[in-house]
mmCIF file of C-alpha atoms in Angstrom:
data_model
loop_
_atom_site.group_PDB
_atom_site.id
_atom_site.type_symbol
_atom_site.label_atom_id
_atom_site.label_comp_id
_atom_site.label_asym_id
_atom_site.label_seq_id
_atom_site.Cartn_x
_atom_site.Cartn_y
_atom_site.Cartn_z
ATOM 1 C CA MET A 6 114.843 128.089 78.448
ATOM 2 C CA SER A 7 112.621 128.000 75.377
ATOM 3 C CA THR A 8 108.933 127.197 75.493
ATOM 4 C CA VAL A 9 109.657 123.864 73.799
ATOM 5 C CA ASP A 10 112.121 122.967 76.561
ATOM 6 C CA GLN A 11 109.618 124.084 79.187
ATOM 7 C CA ALA A 12 106.941 121.889 77.619
ATOM 8 C CA LYS A 13 109.305 118.882 77.634
ATOM 9 C CA ASN A 14 110.165 119.488 81.292
ATOM 10 C CA LEU A 15 106.480 119.724 82.187
ATOM 11 C CA GLU A 16 105.791 116.409 80.430
ATOM 12 C CA LEU A 17 108.607 114.725 82.370
ATOM 13 C CA ILE A 18 107.370 116.112 85.682
ATOM 14 C CA GLN A 19 103.774 115.087 84.993
ATOM 15 C CA ALA A 20 104.886 111.577 84.031
ATOM 16 C CA THR A 21 106.535 111.114 87.431
ATOM 17 C CA SER A 22 104.002 112.808 89.706
ATOM 18 C CA LYS A 23 100.264 113.336 90.123
ATOM 19 C CA GLN A 24 98.277 115.986 91.955
ATOM 20 C CA VAL A 25 95.586 114.631 94.270
ATOM 21 C CA GLU A 26 92.817 116.944 95.437
ATOM 22 C CA LEU A 27 91.239 115.770 98.678
ATOM 23 C CA THR A 28 87.586 116.510 99.401
ATOM 24 C CA VAL A 29 87.907 116.778 103.185
ATOM 25 C CA GLY A 30 91.683 117.093 103.499
ATOM 26 C CA VAL A 31 94.145 115.991 106.136
ATOM 27 C CA LYS A 32 95.215 118.020 109.144
ATOM 28 C CA LEU A 33 98.967 118.435 109.583
ATOM 29 C CA GLY A 34 99.609 120.465 112.704
ATOM 30 C CA GLU A 35 97.539 123.627 112.360
ATOM 31 C CA ASN A 36 97.250 123.309 108.557
ATOM 32 C CA LEU A 37 94.504 121.606 106.577
ATOM 33 C CA ILE A 38 96.066 120.081 103.458
ATOM 34 C CA LYS A 39 93.728 119.542 100.502
ATOM 35 C CA ASN A 40 96.285 119.070 97.693
ATOM 36 C CA ILE A 41 98.979 116.424 97.801
ATOM 37 C CA THR A 42 101.541 115.524 95.164
ATOM 38 C CA VAL A 43 102.178 111.809 94.724
ATOM 39 C CA PHE A 44 105.518 110.871 93.172
ATOM 40 C CA LYS A 45 106.210 107.800 91.082
ATOM 41 C CA PRO A 46 107.815 105.280 93.444
ATOM 42 C CA ASN A 47 111.087 103.537 92.784
ATOM 43 C CA THR A 48 112.134 100.147 94.102
ATOM 44 C CA GLY A 49 113.402 101.547 97.408
ATOM 45 C CA HIS A 50 110.001 103.002 98.271
ATOM 46 C CA PHE A 51 108.635 99.450 98.511
ATOM 47 C CA ARG A 52 111.257 98.336 101.048
ATOM 48 C CA GLY A 53 109.562 96.579 103.959
ATOM 49 C CA VAL A 54 106.075 96.560 102.437
ATOM 50 C CA SER A 55 104.105 93.940 100.558
ATOM 51 C CA ILE A 56 103.016 95.088 97.108
ATOM 52 C CA ARG A 57 100.161 92.588 97.322
ATOM 53 C CA LYS A 58 98.922 94.161 100.578
ATOM 54 C CA LEU A 59 99.248 97.615 99.014
ATOM 55 C CA GLN A 60 97.095 96.519 96.095
ATOM 56 C CA ASP A 61 94.582 95.039 98.544
ATOM 57 C CA LEU A 62 94.489 98.488 100.247
ATOM 58 C CA TYR A 63 95.645 97.358 103.697
ATOM 59 C CA PRO A 64 95.642 100.659 105.645
ATOM 60 C CA GLU A 65 98.640 99.724 107.818
ATOM 61 C CA GLU A 66 100.727 98.859 104.752
ATOM 62 C CA LEU A 67 99.679 102.026 102.930
ATOM 63 C CA ALA A 68 100.523 104.065 106.046
ATOM 64 C CA ILE A 69 104.118 102.858 105.694
ATOM 65 C CA PHE A 70 104.301 103.414 101.926
ATOM 66 C CA LEU A 71 102.413 106.686 101.317
ATOM 67 C CA PRO A 72 104.641 108.975 103.426
ATOM 68 C CA ARG A 73 107.537 107.907 101.183
ATOM 69 C CA VAL A 74 105.835 109.123 97.989
ATOM 70 C CA THR A 75 103.803 112.178 99.039
ATOM 71 C CA SER A 76 104.562 115.871 99.281
ATOM 72 C CA PRO A 77 103.889 117.296 101.720
ATOM 73 C CA MET A 78 104.830 114.113 103.557
ATOM 74 C CA VAL A 79 101.747 112.849 105.356
ATOM 75 C CA PRO A 80 102.628 110.943 108.548
ATOM 76 C CA ALA A 81 101.214 107.451 109.062
ATOM 77 C CA GLN A 82 98.943 108.495 111.940
ATOM 78 C CA ALA A 83 97.419 111.332 109.875
ATOM 79 C CA LEU A 84 96.810 108.902 106.997
ATOM 80 C CA LEU A 85 94.979 106.488 109.277
ATOM 81 C CA GLU A 86 92.730 109.324 110.498
ATOM 82 C CA MET A 87 91.801 110.545 106.995
ATOM 83 C CA GLU A 88 88.317 110.435 105.530
ATOM 84 C CA LEU A 89 87.947 107.060 103.762
ATOM 85 C CA ASP A 90 87.210 108.545 100.313
ATOM 86 C CA ASP A 91 90.307 110.770 100.498
ATOM 87 C CA PHE A 92 92.450 107.864 101.699
ATOM 88 C CA ILE A 93 91.317 105.589 98.868
ATOM 89 C CA ASN A 94 91.779 108.367 96.303
ATOM 90 C CA LEU A 95 95.329 109.080 97.525
ATOM 91 C CA ALA A 96 96.242 105.389 97.666
ATOM 92 C CA GLY A 97 94.747 104.764 94.219
ATOM 93 C CA GLN A 98 96.772 107.559 92.649
ATOM 94 C CA ALA A 99 99.980 106.320 94.285
ATOM 95 C CA LEU A 100 99.345 102.729 93.208
ATOM 96 C CA SER A 101 98.361 103.737 89.674
ATOM 97 C CA PHE A 102 102.076 104.038 88.870
ATOM 98 C CA ILE A 103 102.526 100.280 89.433
ATOM 99 C CA GLY A 104 102.448 98.453 86.140
ATOM 100 C CA GLU A 105 102.547 101.589 83.949
ATOM 101 C CA GLY A 106 105.661 100.361 82.164
ATOM 102 C CA LYS A 107 104.259 96.861 81.756
ATOM 103 C CA VAL A 108 106.171 94.623 79.374
ATOM 104 C CA GLN A 109 103.953 93.029 76.763
ATOM 105 C CA SER A 110 103.787 89.283 76.597
ATOM 106 C CA PRO A 111 104.538 87.672 73.208
ATOM 107 C CA THR A 112 100.809 87.112 72.584
ATOM 108 C CA GLU A 113 99.979 90.776 73.329
ATOM 109 C CA SER A 114 102.652 92.088 70.970
ATOM 110 C CA ASN A 115 101.413 89.910 68.073
ATOM 111 C CA GLN A 116 97.872 91.291 68.185
#
């Protein structure tokens, strides 16, 4: 694979995932996790959750959604026990994918 192909692959990967560095971290078993990858969600990841409640940062709703889009997968109970700043940072990165491919309204495209 050429360096050009490698660069294209890296761009595609970065467009569909984000690295989140936690300040305190989350304990999974005996391990303290401080870096989590958040993947761009697809429609199925939102099954059974309210996007409105996700955007309003309802912890219970985020605890259902975040395990579906994180690696390593962080269980709901561990999410609910996280430091608040880490939780909000992780949720914000996951939700930042919503609306990225926003379609412009006719008035926006004419400006």
